[in-house]
XYZ file of C-alpha atoms in Angstrom:
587
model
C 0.000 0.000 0.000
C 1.103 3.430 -0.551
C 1.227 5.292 2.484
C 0.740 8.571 1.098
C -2.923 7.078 0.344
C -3.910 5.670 3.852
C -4.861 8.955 5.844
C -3.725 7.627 8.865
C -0.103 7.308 7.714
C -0.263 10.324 5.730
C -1.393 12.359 9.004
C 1.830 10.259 11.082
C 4.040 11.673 7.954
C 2.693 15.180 8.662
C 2.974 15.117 12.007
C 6.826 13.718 11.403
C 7.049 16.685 9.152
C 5.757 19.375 10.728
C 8.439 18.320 13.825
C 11.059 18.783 11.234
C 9.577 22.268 9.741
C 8.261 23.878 13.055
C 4.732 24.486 11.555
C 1.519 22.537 10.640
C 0.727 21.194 7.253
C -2.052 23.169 6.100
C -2.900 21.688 2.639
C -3.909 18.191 4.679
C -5.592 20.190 7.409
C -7.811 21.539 4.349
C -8.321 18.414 2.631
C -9.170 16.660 5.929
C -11.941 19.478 6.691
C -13.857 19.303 3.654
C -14.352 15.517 3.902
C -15.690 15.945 7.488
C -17.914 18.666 6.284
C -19.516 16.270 3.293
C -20.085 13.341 6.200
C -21.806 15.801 8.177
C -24.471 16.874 5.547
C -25.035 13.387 4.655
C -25.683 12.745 7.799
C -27.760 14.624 8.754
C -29.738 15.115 5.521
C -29.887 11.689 3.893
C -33.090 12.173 1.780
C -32.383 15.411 -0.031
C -30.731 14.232 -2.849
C -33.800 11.649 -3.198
C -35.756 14.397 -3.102
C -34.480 16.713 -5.852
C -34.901 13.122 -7.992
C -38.857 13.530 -7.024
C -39.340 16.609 -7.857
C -37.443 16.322 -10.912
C -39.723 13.437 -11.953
C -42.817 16.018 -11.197
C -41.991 18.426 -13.282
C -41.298 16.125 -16.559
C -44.851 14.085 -15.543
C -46.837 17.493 -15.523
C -45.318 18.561 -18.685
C -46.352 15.594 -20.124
C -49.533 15.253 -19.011
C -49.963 18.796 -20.492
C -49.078 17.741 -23.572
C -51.538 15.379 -24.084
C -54.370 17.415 -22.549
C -53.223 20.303 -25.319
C -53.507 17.684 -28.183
C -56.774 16.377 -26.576
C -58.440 19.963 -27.196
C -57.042 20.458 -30.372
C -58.301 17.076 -31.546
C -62.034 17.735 -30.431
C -62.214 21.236 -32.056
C -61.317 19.433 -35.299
C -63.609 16.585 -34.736
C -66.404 19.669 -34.359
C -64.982 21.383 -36.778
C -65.498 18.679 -39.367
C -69.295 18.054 -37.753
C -69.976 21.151 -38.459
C -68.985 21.430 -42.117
C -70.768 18.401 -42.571
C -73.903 19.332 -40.962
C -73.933 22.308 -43.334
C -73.567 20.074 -46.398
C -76.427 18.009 -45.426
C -78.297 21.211 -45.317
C -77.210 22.604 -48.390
C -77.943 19.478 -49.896
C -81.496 19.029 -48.349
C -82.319 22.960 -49.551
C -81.529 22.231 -52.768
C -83.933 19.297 -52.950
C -86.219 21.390 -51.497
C -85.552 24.050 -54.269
C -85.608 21.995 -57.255
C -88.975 20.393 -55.947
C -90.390 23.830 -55.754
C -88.903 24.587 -59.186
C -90.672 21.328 -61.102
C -93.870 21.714 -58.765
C -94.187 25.667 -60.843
C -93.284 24.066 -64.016
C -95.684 21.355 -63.648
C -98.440 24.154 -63.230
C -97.200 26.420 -65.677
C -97.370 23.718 -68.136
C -101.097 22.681 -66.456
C -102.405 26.355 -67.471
C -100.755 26.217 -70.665
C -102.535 23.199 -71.681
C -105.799 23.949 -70.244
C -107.702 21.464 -67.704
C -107.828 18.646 -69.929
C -104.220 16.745 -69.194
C -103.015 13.092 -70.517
C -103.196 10.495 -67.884
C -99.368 10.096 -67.402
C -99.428 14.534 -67.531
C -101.706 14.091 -64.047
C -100.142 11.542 -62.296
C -97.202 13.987 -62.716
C -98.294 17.205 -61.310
C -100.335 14.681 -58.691
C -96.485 13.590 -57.304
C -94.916 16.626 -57.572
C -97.781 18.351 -55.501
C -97.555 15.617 -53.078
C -94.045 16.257 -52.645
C -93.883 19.547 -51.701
C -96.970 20.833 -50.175
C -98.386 20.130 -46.550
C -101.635 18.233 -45.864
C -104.536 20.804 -46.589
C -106.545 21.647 -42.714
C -110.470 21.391 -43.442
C -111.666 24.824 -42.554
C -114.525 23.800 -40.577
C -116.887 27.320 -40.705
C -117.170 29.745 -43.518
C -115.205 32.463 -42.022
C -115.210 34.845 -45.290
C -117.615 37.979 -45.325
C -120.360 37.309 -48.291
C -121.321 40.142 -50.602
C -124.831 41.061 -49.245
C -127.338 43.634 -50.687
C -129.018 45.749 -47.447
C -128.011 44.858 -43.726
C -128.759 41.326 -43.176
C -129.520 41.291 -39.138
C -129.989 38.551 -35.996
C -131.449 39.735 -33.045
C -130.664 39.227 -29.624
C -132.405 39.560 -26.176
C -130.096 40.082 -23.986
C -132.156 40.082 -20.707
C -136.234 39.344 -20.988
C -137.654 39.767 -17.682
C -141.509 39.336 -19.136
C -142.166 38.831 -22.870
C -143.513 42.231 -24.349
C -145.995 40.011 -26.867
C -145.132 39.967 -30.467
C -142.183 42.235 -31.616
C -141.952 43.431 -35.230
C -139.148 45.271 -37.250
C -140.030 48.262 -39.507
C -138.119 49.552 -42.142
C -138.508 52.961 -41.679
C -136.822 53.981 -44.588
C -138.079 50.995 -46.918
C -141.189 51.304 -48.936
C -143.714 53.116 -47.385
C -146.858 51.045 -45.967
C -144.634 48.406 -45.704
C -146.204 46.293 -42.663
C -143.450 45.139 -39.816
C -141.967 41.959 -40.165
C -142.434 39.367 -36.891
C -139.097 39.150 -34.981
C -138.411 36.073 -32.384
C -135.088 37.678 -30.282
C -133.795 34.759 -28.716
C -131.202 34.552 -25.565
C -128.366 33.035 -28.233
C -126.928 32.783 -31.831
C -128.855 30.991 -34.414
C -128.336 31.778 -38.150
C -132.432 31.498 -38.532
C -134.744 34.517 -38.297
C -132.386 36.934 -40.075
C -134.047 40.000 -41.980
C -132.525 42.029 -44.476
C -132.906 45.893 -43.864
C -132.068 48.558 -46.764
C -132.049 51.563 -44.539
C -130.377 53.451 -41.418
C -132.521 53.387 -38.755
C -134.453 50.096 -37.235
C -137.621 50.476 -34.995
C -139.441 47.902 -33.015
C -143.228 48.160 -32.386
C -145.917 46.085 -30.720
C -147.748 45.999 -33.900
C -147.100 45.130 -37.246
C -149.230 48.362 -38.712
C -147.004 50.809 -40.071
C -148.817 53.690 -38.134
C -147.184 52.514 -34.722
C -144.213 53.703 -35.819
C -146.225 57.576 -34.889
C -147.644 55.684 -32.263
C -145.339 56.358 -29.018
C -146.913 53.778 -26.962
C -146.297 50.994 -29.582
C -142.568 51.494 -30.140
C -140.568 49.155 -27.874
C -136.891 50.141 -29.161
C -135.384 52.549 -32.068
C -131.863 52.822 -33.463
C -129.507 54.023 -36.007
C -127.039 51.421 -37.562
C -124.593 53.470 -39.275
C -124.084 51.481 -42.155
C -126.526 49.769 -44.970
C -124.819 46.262 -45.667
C -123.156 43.700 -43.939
C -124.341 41.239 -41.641
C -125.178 42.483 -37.975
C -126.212 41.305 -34.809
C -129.015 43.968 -32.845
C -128.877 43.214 -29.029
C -132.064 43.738 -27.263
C -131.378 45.508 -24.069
C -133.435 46.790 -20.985
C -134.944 49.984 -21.060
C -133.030 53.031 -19.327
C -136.520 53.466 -16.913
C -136.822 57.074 -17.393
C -139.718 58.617 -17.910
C -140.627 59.097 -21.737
C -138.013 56.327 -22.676
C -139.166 53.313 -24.435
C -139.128 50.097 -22.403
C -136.252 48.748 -24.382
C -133.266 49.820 -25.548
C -131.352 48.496 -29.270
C -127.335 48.465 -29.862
C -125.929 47.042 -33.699
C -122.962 45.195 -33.374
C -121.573 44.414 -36.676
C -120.421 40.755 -36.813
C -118.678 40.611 -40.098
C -115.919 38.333 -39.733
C -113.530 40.817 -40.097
C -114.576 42.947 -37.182
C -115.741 39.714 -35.430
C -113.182 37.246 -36.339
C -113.250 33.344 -35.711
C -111.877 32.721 -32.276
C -111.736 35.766 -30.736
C -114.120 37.452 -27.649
C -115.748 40.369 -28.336
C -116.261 42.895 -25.111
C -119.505 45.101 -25.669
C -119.853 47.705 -22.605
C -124.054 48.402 -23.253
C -123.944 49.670 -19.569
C -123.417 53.853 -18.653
C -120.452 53.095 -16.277
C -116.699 52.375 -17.551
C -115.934 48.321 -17.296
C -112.360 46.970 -16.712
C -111.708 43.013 -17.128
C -108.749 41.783 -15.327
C -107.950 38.305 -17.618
C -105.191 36.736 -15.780
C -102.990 39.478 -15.020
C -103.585 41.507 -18.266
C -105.854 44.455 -17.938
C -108.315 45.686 -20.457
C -110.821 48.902 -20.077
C -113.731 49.607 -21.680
C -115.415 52.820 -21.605
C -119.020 52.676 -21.591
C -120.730 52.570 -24.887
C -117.334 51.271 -26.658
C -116.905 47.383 -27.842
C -113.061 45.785 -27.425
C -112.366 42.917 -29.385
C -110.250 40.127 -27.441
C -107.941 37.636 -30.192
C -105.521 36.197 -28.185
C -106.461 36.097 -24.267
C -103.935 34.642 -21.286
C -105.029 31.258 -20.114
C -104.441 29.057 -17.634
C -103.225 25.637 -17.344
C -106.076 24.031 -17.995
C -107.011 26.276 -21.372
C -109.611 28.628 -19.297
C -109.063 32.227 -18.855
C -109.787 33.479 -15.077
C -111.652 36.679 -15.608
C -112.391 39.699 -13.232
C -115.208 42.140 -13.956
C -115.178 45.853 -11.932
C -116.766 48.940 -12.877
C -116.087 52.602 -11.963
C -118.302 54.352 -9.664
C -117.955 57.700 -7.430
C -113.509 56.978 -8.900
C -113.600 53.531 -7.059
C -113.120 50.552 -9.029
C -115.761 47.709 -7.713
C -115.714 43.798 -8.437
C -119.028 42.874 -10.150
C -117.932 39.523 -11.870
C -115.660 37.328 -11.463
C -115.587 33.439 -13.714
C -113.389 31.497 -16.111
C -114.107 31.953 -20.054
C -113.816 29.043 -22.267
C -111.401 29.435 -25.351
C -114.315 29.602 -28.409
C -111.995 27.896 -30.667
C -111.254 27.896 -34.389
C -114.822 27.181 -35.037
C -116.509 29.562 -32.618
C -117.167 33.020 -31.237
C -117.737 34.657 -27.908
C -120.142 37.390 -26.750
C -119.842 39.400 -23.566
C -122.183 41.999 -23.048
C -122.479 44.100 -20.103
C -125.386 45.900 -19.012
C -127.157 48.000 -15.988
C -128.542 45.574 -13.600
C -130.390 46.271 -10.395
C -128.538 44.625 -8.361
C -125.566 44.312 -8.874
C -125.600 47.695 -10.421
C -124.122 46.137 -14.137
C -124.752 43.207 -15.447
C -122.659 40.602 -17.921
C -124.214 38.249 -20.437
C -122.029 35.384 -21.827
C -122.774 34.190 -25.882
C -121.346 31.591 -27.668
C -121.386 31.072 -31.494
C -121.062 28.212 -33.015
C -119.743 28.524 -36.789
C -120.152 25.516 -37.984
C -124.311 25.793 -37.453
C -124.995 29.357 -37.951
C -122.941 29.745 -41.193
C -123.273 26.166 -42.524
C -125.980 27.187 -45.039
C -124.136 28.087 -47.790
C -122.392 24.424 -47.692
C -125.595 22.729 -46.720
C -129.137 22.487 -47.389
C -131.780 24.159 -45.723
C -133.441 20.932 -44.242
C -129.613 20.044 -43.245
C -128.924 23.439 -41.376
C -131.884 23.159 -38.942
C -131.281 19.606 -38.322
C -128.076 20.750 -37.312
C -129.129 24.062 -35.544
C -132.139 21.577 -33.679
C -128.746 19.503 -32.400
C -126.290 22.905 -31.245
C -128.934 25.598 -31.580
C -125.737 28.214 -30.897
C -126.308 28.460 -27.163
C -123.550 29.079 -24.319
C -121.668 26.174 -23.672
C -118.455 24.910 -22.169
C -116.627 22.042 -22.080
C -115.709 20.037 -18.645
C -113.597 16.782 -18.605
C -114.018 16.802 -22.955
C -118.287 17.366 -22.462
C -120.119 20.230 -23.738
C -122.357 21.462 -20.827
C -125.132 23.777 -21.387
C -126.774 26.428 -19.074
C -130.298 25.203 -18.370
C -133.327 27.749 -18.916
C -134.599 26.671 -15.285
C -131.719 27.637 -12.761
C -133.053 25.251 -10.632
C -132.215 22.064 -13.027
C -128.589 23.357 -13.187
C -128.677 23.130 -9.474
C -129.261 19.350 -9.229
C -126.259 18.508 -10.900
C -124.112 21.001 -8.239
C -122.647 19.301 -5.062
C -120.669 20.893 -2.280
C -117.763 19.143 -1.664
C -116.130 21.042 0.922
C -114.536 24.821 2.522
C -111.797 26.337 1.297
C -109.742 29.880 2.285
C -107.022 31.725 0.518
C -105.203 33.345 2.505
C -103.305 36.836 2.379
C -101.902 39.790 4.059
C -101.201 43.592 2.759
C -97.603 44.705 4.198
C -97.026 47.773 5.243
C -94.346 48.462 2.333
C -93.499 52.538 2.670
C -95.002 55.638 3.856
C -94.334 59.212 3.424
C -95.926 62.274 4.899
C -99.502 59.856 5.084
C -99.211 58.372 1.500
C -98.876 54.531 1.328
C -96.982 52.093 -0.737
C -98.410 48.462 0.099
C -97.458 45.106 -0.731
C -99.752 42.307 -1.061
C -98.424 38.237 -0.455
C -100.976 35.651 -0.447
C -102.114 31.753 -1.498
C -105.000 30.523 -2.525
C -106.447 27.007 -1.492
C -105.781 25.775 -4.805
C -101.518 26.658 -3.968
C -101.660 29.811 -6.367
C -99.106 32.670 -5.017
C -100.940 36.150 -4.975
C -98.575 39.041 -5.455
C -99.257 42.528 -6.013
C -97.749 46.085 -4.883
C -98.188 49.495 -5.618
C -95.058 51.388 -6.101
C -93.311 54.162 -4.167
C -93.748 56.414 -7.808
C -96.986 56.253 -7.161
C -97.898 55.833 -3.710
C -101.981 56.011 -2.280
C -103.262 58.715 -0.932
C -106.187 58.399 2.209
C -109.097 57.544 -0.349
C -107.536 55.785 -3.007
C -108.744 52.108 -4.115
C -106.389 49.541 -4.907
C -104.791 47.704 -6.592
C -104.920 49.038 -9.825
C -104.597 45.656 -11.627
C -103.609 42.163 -10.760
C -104.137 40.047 -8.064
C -107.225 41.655 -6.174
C -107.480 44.653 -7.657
C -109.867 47.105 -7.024
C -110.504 45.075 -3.795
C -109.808 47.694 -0.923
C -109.628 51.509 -0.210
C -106.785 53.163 1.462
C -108.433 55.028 4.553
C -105.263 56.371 7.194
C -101.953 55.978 8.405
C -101.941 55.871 12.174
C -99.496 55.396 15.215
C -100.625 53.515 17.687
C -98.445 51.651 20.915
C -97.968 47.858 20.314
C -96.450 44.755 21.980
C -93.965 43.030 19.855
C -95.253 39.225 20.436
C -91.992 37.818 20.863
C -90.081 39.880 22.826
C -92.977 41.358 25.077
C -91.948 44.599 24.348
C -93.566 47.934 23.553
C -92.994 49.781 20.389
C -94.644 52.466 18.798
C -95.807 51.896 15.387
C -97.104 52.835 12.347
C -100.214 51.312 10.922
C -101.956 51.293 8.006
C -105.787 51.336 7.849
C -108.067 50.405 4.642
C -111.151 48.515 4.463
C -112.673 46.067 1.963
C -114.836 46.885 -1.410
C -115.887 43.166 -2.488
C -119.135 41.997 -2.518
C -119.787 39.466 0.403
C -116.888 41.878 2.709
C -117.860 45.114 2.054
C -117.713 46.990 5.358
C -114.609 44.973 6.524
C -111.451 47.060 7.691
C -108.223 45.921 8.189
C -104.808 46.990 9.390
C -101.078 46.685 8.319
C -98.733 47.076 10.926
C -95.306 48.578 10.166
C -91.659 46.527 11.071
C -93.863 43.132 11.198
C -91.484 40.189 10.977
C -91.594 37.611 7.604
C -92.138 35.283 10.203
C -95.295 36.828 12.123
C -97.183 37.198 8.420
C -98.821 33.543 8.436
C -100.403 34.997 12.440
C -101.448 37.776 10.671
C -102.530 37.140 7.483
C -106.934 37.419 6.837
C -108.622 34.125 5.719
C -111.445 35.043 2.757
C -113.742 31.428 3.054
C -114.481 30.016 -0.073
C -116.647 26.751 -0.843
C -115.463 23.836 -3.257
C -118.217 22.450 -5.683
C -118.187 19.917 -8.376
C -120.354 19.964 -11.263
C -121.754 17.658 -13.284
C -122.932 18.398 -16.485
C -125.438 15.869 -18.631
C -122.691 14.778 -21.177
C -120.804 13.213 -18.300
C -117.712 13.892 -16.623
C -117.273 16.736 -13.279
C -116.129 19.856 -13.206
C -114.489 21.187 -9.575
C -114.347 24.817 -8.882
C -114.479 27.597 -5.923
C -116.244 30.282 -5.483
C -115.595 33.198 -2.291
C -118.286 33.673 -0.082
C -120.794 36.932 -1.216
C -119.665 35.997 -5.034
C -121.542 35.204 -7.942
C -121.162 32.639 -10.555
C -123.183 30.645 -13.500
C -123.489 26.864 -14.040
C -122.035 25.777 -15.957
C -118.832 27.532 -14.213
C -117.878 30.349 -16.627
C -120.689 31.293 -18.924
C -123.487 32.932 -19.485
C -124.630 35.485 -16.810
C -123.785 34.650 -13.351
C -127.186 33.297 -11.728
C -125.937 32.109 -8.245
C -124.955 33.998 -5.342
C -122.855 32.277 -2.418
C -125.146 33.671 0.375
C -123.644 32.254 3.333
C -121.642 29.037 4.359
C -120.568 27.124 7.372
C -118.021 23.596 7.133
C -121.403 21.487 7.063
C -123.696 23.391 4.144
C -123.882 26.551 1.850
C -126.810 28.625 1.092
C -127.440 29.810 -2.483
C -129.530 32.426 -3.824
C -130.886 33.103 -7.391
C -133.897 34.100 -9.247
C -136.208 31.759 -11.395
C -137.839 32.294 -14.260
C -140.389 33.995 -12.818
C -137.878 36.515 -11.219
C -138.769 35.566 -7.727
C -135.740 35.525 -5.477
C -135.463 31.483 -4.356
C -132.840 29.986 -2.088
C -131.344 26.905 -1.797
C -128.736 25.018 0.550
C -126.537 22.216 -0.177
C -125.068 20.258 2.378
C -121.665 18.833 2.241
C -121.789 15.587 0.448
């Protein structure tokens, strides 16, 4: 071995030297500290080298891995990319088949006027397929909805409300022939397409007699009016009498039903009454001054195809609830008729038509003998259908009310929050739920906050239902806490039929969770009915409200006159027009 490479004899050789010298060797010294100092670190770190291997590793995994995520992406874009280019060709393609269909469909009819109507057989069974191949299957239009050309005013009348039959009623001409006797006139309660007269002039007047000297006779005329226009078809509605003293006992309003002011499938709103009329359908709004007719195309409905409708009219600047039903759609192949009138009580009236197309303008596409065997089967009057039957409003109210059952009580439920005040004016907030589990909502906003007086809401969810009176302060104990507070409170008091004279309160800083305490209960009672096609209809009606049965036509016969959990009481008139009542226990 060489002893200059074992450290032990290399440190006995420096010692040896460093005895000859007089001094240390420092270049061993060196060399001998800087091995101690690498056993030391690893010693005491034995891992770290390990480590920087780990974290080496890592790094080079993570690039990797976002590598492949990079090429991932860019592989799906071009996979996209090439779905969409081919999605386009398929449409480009599929236009184009489209367009050269077209293209030989116009030939083929060019060619079919050039030669006439007379075409070979193979010439036929050509324009047949190309026809076939580009045109949708052709809808049967079940009415004649197209306005005939009509010498004179063609006209259908209407009684709107008979109380007692006047006798015979007929129609002079007053500016026909002269001597002309009056024709007879049946005015019937709905739309038939039989009984129509033709009138050539401008003015219509209805006597007791058919002797053209009643018309100077004022104790024979029953009704006058002026049309306004001297063709077209027309419906004359006759309407109670004003009751004034020199008036005649009836009263006569045109309302032209050409089908293009009276389309298919729409509702038109005829305000006979003198007070302004606004219908709340849904939660859309719709006013109708008095005298004026709105025509309704496309109303809101609800899920099950009905529209919930809300009658008030204007009196002394309050709005007040008068009606209050759910309107049946009329359908392609029918129209509606509302007509509101002055009542006695309530104070205006509504009247509920239905038209049915198919019967009252079937006789240009049928003969006579079939159009009144048809009109003998639907005769035009109001109907609605329940569960897929047509029900039909029976002339007796009393047979309509053997097919009624009460089925139980109901409440909806709501409160008016205070909202904000300033300097006595009121911004409210109403949250509420029916029985049936539908949210009432309404508010007023601070732009245009009440004033003592003012009715609300303006539309929506119980409009027109209350009248702001005060804002008041009054000391109150917080029901919680037991402690006293002063607070302001709101006072207004109820306009609805069946709760007029009610008054309520809204108290100011009451807690979310204090509003189901709080909150007023309006009862309500459940029926079912059952109309003679089959089937059961359920629906509720508010205490002090009326309705008609069938639910939601014609003119509401029935008042809810009081109720308890075992029975109800209804009122109506029969056809007499003595008051009756009748109760219905729970079944």
């Amino acid at each position: 071995m060489n002893l200059s490479e074992d450290p032990s004899d290399r440190l006995i050789d420096s010692l040896l030297r460093e005895q000859r010298r007089g001094h240390p060797d420092e270049a061993l010294l060196r060399e001998i500290n800087r091995g101690l100092d690498v056993a030391k670190t690893q010693m005491l770190h034995p891992g770290s080298a390990r480590k920087r291997n780990y974290v080496a590793a890592a790094a080079v995994l993570a690039f990797l891995c976002l590598i492949g995520l990079s090429w991932s992406a860019i592989q799906r874009a071009i996979e996209k990319s090439r779905g969409f280019e081919a999605a386009r060709k398929v449409e480009q393609e599929r236009h184009a088949g489209v367009l050269k269909r077209e293209r030989q469909d116009l030939e083929a009819k060019i060619q079919t006027a050039k030669e006439g109507p007379s075409l070979s057989p193979r010439d036929d069974k050509q324009v047949l397929s190309n026809r076939e191949a580009v045109e949708e299957p052709v809808v049967p239009q079940p009415a004649e909805t197209v306005d005939s050309e009509e010498e004179g005013l063609n006209l259908r009348f209407v009684a709107v409300e008979k109380e007692e039959s006047p006798g015979a009623i007929f129609a002079h001409d007053p500016d026909g022939k002269t001597g002309e006797p009056g024709r007879l006139i049946e005015p019937r309660a709905y739309l038939a397409d039989t009984g129509r007269i033709n009138f050539k002039g401008s003015k219509i007047v209805l006597t007791s007699s058919k002797d053209p000297e009643s018309l100077t006779n004022p104790s024979s005329v029953l009704a006058s009016s002026y049309v306004g226009q001297s063709s077209g078809r027309g419906v004359m509605l006759l309407l109670p009498g004003t009751g004034k003293r020199g008036d005649p006992p009836a009263q006569l309003l045109f309302v032209d039903d050409r089908f293009s002011e009276f389309p298919a499938g729409s509702t038109l709103l005829v305000n006979a009454s003198t007070k302004d009329i606004r219908f709340i359908l849904e939660k859309d709004q719709l006013d109708c001054p008095s005298g004026e007719q709105v025509i309704i195309k496309d109303p809101p409905v609800n899920k099950i195809g009905m529209t919930p409708v809300r009658g008030l009219f204007r009196k002394d600047e309050e709005w007040r609830i008068f009606f209050s039903a759910l309107w049946p759609q009329p359908g392609p192949n029918g129209r509606a008729l509302q007509v509101c009138f002055d009542g006695r009580s309530p104070e205006v009236m509504i009247m509920g038509i239905r038209e049915n197309l198919a019967v009252t303008h079937a006789s240009d596409k049928t003969s006579p003998a079939e159009a009144v065997a048809k009109e003998d089967k639907d005769d035009g009057k109001p109907e609605v259908v329940v569960n897929g039957e047509v029900a039909r409003a029976a002339e007796d109210p009393g047979k309509d009310l053997a097919r009624l059952a009460f089925v139980g009580s109901a409440a909806t439920k709501w409160y008016v929050q205070f909202g904000f005040e300033s300097e006595g004016k009121w911004s409210p907030r109403l949250t509420g739920m029916t029985s049936l589990g539908k949210r009432l909502q309404n508010r007023i906003s601070a732009l245009k906050m009440l004033a003592p007086g003012s009715v609300f809401f303006e539309d929506g969810d119980m409009a027109g239902c209350f009248k702001f009176n005060a804002i008041v302060e009054r000391e109150i104990v917080d029901a919680r806490t037991g402690l006293k507070r002063t607070a302001k409170i709101a006072q207004y008091e109820d306009l609805r039929p069946g709760f007029r004279g009610r008054f309520y309160e809204s108290i100011s800083g009451l807690p979310e969770a204090d509003l189901e305490k709080a909150a007023y209960q309006d009862p309500a009672a459940a029926f079912e009915f059952f109309p003679e096609g089959g089937g059961k209809g359920r629906f509720e009606v508010q205490l002090g409200e009326r309705f008609s049965l069938p639910p939601g036509i014609a003119q509401p016969r029935y008042l809810l006159k009081s109720m308890d959990a075992r029975s109800v009481t209804l009122e109506y008139k029969d056809q007499s027009g003595q008051t009756k009542t009748s109760t219905l226990s729970l079944k």
